[in-house]
mmCIF file of C-alpha atoms and ligand atoms in Angstrom:
data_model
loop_
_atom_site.group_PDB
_atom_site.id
_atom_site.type_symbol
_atom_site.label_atom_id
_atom_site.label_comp_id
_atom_site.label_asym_id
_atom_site.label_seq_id
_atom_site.Cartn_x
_atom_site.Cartn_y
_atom_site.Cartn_z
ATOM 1 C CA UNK A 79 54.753 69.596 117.855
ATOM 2 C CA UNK A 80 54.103 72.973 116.161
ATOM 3 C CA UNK A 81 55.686 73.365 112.884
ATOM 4 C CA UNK A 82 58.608 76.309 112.665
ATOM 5 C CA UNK A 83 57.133 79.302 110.990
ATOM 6 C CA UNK A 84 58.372 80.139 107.612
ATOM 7 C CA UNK A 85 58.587 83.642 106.204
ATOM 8 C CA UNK A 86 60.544 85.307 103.152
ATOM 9 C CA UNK A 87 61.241 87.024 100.653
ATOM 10 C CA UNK A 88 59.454 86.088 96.961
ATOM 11 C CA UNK A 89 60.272 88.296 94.135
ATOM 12 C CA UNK A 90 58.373 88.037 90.935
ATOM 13 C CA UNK A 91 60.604 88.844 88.183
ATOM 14 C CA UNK A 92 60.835 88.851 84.557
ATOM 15 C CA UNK A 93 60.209 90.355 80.895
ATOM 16 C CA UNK A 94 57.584 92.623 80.456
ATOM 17 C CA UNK A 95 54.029 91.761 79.745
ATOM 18 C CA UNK A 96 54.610 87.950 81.221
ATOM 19 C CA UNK A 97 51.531 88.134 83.105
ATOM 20 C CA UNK A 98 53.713 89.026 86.337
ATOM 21 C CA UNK A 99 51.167 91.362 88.332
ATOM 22 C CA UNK A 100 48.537 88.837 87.032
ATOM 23 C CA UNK A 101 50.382 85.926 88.735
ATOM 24 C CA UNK A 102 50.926 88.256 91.428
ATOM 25 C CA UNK A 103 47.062 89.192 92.244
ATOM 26 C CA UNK A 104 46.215 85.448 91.723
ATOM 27 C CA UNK A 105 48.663 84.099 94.454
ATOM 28 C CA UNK A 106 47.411 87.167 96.815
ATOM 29 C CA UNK A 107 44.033 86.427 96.204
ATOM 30 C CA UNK A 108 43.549 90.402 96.111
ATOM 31 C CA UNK A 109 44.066 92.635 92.932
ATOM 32 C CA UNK A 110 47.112 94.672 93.905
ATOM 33 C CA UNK A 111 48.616 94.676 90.869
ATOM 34 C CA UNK A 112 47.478 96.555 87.984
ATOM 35 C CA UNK A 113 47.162 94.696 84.424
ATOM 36 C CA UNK A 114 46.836 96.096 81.252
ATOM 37 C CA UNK A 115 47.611 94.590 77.778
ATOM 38 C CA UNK A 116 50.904 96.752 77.349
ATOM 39 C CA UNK A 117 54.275 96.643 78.194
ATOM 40 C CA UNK A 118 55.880 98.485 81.660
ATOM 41 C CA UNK A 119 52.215 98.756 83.389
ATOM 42 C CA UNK A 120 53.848 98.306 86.300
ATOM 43 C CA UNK A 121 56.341 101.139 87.621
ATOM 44 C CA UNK A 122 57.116 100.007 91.184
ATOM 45 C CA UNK A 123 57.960 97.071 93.521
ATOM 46 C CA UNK A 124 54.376 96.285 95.303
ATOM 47 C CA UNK A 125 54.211 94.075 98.208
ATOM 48 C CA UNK A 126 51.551 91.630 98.503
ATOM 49 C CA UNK A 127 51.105 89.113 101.610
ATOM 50 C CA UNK A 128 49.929 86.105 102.604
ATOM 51 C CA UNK A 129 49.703 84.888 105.703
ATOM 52 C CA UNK A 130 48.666 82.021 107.759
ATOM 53 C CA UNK A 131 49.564 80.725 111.275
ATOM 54 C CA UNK A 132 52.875 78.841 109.637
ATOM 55 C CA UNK A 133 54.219 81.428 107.743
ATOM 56 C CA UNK A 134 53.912 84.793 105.986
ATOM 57 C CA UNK A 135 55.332 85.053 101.961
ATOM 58 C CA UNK A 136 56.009 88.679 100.981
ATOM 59 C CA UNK A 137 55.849 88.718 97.338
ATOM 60 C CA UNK A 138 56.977 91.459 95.094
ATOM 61 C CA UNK A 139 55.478 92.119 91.980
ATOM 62 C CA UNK A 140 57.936 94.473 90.168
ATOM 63 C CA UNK A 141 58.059 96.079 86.736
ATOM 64 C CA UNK A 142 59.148 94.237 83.838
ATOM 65 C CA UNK A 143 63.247 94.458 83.082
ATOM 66 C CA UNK A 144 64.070 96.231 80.235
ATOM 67 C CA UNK A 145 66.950 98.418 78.468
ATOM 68 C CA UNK A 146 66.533 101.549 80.230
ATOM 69 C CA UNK A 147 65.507 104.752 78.165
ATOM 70 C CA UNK A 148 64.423 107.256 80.537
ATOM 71 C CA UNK A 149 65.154 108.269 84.242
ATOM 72 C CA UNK A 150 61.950 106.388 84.679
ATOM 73 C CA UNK A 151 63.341 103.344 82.986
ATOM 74 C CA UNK A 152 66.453 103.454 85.353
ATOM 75 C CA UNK A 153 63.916 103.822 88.585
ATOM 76 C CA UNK A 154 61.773 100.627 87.081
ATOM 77 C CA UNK A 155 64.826 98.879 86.946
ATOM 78 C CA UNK A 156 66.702 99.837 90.615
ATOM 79 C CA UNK A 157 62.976 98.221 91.986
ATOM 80 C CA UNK A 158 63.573 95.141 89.895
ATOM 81 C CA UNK A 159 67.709 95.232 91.535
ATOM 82 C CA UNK A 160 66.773 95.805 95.186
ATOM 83 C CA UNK A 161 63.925 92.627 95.174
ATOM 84 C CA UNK A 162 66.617 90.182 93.023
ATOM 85 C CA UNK A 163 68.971 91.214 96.689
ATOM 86 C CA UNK A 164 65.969 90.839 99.022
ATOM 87 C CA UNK A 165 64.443 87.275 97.527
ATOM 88 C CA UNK A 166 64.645 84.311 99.451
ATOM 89 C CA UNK A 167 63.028 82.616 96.363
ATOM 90 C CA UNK A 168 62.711 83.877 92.949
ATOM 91 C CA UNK A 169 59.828 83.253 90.813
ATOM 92 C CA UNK A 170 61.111 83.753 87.221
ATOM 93 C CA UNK A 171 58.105 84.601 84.760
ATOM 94 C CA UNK A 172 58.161 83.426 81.319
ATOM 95 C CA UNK A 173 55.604 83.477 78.817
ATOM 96 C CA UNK A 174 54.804 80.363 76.673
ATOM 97 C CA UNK A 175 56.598 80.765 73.792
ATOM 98 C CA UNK A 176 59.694 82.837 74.878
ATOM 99 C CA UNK A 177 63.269 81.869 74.011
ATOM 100 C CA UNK A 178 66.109 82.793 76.612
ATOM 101 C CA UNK A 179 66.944 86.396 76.094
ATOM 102 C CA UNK A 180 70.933 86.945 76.903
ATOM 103 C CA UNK A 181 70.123 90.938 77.733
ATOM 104 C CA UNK A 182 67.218 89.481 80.591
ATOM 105 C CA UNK A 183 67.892 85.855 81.626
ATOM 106 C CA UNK A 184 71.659 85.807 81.791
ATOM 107 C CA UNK A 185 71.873 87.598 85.267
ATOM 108 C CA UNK A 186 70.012 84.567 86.682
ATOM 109 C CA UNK A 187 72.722 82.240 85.904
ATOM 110 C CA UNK A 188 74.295 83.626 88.598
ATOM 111 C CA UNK A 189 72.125 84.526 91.181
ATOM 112 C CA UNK A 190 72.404 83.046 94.771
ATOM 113 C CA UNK A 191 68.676 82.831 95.601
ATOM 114 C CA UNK A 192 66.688 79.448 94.384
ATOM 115 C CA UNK A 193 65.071 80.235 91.010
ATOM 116 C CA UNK A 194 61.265 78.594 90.643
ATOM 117 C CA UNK A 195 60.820 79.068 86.865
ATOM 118 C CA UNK A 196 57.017 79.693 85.831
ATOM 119 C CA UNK A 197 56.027 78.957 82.197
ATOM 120 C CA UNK A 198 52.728 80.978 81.875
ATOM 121 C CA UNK A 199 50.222 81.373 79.327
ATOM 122 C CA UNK A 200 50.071 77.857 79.076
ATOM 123 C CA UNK A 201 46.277 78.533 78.362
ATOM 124 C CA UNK A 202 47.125 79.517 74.785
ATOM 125 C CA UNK A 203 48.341 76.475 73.895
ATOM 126 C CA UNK A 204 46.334 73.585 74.972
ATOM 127 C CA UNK A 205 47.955 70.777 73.500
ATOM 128 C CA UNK A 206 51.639 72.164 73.420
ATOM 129 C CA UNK A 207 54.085 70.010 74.382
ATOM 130 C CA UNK A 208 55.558 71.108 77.985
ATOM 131 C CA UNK A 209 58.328 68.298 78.448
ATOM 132 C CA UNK A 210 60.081 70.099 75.402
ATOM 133 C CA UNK A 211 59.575 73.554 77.464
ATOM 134 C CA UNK A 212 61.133 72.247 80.281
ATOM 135 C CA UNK A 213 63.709 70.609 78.479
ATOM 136 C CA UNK A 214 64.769 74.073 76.835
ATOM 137 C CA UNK A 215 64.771 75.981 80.159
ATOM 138 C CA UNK A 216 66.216 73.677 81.835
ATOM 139 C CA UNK A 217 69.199 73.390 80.400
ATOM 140 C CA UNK A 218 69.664 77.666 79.848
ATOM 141 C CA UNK A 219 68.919 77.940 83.760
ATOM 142 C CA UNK A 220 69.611 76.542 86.759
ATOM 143 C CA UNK A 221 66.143 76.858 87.879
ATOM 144 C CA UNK A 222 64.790 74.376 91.303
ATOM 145 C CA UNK A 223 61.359 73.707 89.268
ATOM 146 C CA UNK A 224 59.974 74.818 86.259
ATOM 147 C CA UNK A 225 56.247 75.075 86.427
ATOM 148 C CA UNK A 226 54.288 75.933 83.535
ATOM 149 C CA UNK A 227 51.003 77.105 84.793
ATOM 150 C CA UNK A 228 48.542 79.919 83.940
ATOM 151 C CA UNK A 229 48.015 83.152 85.549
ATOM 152 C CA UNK A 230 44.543 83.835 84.121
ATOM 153 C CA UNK A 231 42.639 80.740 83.985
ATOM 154 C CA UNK A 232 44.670 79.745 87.436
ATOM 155 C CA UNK A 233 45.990 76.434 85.695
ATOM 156 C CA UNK A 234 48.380 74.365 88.013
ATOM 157 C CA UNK A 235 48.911 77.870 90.353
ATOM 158 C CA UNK A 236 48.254 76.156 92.642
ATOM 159 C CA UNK A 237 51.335 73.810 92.563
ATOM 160 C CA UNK A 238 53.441 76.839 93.394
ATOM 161 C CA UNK A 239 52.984 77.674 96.679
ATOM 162 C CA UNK A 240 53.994 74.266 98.137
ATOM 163 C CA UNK A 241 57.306 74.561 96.282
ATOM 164 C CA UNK A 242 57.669 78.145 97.610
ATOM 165 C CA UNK A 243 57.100 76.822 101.089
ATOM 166 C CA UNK A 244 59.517 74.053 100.358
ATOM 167 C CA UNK A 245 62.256 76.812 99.663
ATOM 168 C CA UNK A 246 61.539 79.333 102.426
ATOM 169 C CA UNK A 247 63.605 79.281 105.363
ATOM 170 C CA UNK A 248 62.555 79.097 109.019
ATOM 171 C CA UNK A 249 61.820 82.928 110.273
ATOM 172 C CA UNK A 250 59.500 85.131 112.092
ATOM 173 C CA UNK A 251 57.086 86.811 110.550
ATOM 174 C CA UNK A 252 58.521 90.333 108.854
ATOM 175 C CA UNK A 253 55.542 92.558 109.001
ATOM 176 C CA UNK A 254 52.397 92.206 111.330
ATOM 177 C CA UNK A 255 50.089 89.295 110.400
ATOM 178 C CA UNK A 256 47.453 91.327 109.224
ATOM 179 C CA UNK A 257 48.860 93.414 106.645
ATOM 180 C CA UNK A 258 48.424 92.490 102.845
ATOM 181 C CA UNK A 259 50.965 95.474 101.482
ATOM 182 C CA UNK A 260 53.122 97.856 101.874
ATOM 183 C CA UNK A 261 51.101 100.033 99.522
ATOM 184 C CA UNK A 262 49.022 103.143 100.993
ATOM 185 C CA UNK A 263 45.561 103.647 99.482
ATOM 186 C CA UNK A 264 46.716 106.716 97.887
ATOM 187 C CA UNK A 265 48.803 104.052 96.029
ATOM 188 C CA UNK A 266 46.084 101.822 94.734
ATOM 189 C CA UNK A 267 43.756 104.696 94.424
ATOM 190 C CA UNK A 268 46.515 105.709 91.617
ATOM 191 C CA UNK A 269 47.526 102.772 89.959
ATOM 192 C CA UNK A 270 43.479 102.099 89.428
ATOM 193 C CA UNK A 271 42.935 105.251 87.495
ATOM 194 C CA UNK A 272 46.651 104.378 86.432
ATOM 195 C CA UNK A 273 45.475 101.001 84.723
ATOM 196 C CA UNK A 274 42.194 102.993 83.418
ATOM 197 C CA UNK A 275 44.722 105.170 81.305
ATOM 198 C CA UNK A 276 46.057 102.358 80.269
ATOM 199 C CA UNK A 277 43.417 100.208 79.019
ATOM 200 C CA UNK A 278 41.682 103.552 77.343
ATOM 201 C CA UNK A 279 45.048 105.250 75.753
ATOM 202 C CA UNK A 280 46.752 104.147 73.036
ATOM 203 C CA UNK A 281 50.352 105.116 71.856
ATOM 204 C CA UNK A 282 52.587 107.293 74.046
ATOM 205 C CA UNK A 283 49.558 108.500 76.488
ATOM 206 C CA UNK A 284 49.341 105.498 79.063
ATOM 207 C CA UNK A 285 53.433 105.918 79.201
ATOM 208 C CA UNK A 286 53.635 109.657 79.106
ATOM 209 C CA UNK A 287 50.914 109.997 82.647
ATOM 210 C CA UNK A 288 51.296 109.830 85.915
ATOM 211 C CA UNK A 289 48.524 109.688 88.525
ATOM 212 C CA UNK A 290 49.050 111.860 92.071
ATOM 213 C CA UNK A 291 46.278 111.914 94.591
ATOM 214 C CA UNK A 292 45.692 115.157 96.337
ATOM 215 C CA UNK A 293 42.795 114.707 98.364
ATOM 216 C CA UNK A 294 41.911 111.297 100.630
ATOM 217 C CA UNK A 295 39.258 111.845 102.615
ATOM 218 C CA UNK A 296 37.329 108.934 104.435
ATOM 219 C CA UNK A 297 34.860 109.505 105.505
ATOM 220 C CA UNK A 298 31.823 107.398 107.080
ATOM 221 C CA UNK A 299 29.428 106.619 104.398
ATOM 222 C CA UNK A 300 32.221 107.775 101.254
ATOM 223 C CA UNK A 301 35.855 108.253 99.976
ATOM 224 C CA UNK A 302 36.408 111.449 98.896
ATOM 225 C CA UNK A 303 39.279 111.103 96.251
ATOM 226 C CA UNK A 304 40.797 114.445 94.168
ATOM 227 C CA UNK A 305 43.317 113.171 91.605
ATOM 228 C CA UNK A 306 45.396 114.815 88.948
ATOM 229 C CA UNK A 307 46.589 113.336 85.891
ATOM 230 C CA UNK A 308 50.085 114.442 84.849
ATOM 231 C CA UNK A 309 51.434 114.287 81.080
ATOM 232 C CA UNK A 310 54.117 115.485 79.457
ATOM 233 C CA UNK A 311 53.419 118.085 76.809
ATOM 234 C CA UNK A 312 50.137 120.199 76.371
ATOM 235 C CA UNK A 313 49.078 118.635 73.168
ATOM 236 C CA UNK A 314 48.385 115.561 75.636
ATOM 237 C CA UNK A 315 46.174 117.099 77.914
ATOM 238 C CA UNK A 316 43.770 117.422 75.038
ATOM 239 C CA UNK A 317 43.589 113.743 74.152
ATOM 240 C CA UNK A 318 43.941 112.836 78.101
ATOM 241 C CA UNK A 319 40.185 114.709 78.181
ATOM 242 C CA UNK A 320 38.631 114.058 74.741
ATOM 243 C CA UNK A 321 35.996 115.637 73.047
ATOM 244 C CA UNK A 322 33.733 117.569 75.918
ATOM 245 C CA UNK A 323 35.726 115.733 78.613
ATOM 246 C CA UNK A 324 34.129 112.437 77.516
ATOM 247 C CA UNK A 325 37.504 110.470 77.534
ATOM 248 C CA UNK A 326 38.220 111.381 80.777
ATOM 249 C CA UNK A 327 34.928 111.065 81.962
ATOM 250 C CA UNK A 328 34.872 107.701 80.822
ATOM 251 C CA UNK A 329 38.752 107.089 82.958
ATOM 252 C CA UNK A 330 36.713 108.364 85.705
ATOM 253 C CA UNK A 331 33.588 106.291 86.141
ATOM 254 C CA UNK A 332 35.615 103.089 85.544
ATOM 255 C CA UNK A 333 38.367 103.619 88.166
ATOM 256 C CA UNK A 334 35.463 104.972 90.667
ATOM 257 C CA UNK A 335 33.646 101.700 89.879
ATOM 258 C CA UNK A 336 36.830 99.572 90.754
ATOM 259 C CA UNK A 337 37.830 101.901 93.842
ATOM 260 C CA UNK A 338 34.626 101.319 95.472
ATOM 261 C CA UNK A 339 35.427 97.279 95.039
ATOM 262 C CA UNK A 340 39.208 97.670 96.191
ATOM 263 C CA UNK A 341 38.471 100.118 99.120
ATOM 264 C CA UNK A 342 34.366 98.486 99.717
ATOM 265 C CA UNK A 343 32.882 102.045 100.010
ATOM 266 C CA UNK A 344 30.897 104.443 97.956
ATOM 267 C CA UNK A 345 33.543 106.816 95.933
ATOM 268 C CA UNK A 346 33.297 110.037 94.666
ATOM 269 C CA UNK A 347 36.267 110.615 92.566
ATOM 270 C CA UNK A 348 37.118 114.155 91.484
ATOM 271 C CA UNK A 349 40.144 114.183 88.684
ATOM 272 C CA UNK A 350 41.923 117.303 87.262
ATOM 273 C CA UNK A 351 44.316 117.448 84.168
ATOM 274 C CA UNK A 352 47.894 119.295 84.378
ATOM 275 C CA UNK A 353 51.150 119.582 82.386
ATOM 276 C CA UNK A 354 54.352 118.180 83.888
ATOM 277 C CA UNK A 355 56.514 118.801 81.533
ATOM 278 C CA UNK A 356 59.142 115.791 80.337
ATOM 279 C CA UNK A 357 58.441 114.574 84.187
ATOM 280 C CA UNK A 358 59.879 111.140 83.072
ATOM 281 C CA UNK A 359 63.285 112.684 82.141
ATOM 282 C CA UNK A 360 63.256 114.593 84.828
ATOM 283 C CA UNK A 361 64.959 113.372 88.518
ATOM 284 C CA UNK A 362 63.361 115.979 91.007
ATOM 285 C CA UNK A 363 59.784 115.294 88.827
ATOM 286 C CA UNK A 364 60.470 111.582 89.607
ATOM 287 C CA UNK A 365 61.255 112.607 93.306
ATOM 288 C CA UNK A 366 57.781 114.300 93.542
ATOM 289 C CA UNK A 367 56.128 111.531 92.018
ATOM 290 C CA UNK A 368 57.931 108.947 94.481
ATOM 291 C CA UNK A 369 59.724 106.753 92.381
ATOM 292 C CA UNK A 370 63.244 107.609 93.861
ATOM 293 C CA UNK A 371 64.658 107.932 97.237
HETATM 294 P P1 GDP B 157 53.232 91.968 83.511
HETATM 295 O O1 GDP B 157 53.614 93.123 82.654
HETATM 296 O O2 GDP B 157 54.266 90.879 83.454
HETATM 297 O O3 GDP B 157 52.887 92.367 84.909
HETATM 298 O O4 GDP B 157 51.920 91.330 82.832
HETATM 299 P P2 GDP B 157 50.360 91.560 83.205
HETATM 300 O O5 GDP B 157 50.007 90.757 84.400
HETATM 301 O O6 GDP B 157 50.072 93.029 83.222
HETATM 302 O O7 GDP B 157 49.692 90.848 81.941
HETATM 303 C C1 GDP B 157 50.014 91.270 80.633
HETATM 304 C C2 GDP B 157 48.944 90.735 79.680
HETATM 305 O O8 GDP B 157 48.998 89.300 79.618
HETATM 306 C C3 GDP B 157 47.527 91.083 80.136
HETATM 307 O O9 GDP B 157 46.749 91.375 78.998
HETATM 308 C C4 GDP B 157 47.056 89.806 80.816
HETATM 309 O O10 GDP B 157 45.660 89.657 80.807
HETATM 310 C C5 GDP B 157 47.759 88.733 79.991
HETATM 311 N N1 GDP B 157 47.986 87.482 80.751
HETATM 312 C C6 GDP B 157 48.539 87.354 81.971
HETATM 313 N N2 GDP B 157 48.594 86.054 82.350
HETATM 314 C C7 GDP B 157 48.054 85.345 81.333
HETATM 315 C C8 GDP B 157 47.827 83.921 81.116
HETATM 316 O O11 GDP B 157 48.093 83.052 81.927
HETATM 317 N N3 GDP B 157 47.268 83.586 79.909
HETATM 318 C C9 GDP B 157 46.935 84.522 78.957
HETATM 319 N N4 GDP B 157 46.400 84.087 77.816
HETATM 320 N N5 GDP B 157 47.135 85.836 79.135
HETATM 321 C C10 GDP B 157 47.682 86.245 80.302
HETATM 322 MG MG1 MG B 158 52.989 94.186 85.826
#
């Protein structure tokens, strides 16, 4: 007899910096996510599939929760709300290390949806001693499983996906079989010179831009992309482009060399600097940039 096809919900949740989007692009197989060194790389819930004959898991890779500060924040953090309501499973990231944070972890005392804990960056720590890891988390949550594994090196990842499927309930599939997101390629195209910000900028800059893509053209042999880069004050623009445009220049190569992996096609990327001012304090800036309804 054919087995009952699974689908659900799977929303990956926790502090920031975790390694969530890592975890994310490693149980997708694709890199959907992207991952940068700092805090609140990620702004927005982004879907990633998988699917087989038996079942489709929709995962949500989401930004990390925090105290809000800005309009932005309080976006971030409705993304992080809305997939807590939608999971059928939750996988709770923590990194190796962390101690239960009343401000983050307490709302998951509570929550109806099964809780898979996932101790990551178990890579740092070779020899640590995980019984006392469990033991601690454990007893603050009432998590199914806690798994420590790690996201990078791919350590014991793969023991999560058979106690996902153990949790999922019997459904049709929610999207068609062959998608992998919910994500346009306007999207990536963004959060790839997005991530480039990030891992070039220091200090306010990676925080204080925002990526909009005015052009998409494909066409047969090459993507035509046109991008601007939004920041928030004038004085930014300056460091956004460096000294004879060389910073930017540099922002541009590398996210052209990782677009024309992501999309397989030769890119020409065309990028453009402008001034929105305070756009992350700013509702109807947020709007624009599509972070709220
Ligand atoms: P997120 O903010 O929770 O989405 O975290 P990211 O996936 O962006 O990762 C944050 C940082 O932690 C990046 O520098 C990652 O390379 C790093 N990282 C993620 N997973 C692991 C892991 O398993 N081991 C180690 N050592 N670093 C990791
Ligand atoms: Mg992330």
């Amino acid at each position: 007899m054919k087995k009952a096809h699974k689908a659900g919900f799977v929303s990956i949740v926790g502090k920031p910096n975790v390694g969530k989007s890592t975890l994310m692009n490693r149980l997708v197989g694709e890199n959907l996510s992207i991952i940068s060194p700092k805090a609140q790389t990620t702004r927005h819930r982004i879907m990633g599939m998988l699917n087989t004959d038996d079942y489709q898991i929709v995962y949500s890779d989401t930004p990390g929760i925090l105290e809000p500060r800005y309009a932005l924040h309080e976006a971030m953090m409705n993304y992080v709300k809305v997939s807590l309501q939608d999971a059928d499973v939750i996988l709770l990231v923590i990194e190796y290390g962390e101690k239960f944070d009343q401000a983050v972890h307490e709302r998951f005392k509570s929550i109806a949806a099964p809780i898979l804990l996932l101790v990551n960056k178990v890579d740092k720590l070779p020899g640590a001693d995980r019984h006392e890891i469990t033991e601690y988390w454990s007893q603050g949550l009432p998590a199914i499983k806690i798994l420590p594994v790690s996201a990078m090196s791919g350590e014991n990842v793969d023991a999560i996906l058979p106690a996902l499927l153990d949790l999922l309930p019997v459904h049709p599939p929610y999207f068609p079989k062959d998608d992998l997101t919910n994500r346009s390629e306007r999207f990536f195209a963004a959060e790839i010179i997005r991530e480039k910000v990030f891992t070039n900028y220091s200090q306010e800059i990676p925080y204080s831009t925002e990526v909009g893509i005015e052009d998409f053209k494909d066409e047969e042999k090459i993507l035509r992309i046109r991008a601007t880069l939004f920041v928030e004050r004038d004085s930014q623009k300056g460091i956004l482009i460096g000294k004879g445009g060389a910073a930017l220049k540099k922002v541009g190569t590398e996210a052209r060399t990782d677009m024309e992996q992501f999309f397989g096609k030769k890119v020409f990327l065309e990028t453009h600097v402008k001034v929105a001012a305070d756009w992350r304090k700013q509702k109807e800036k947020l709007r624009l940039f599509g972070y709220l309804e």
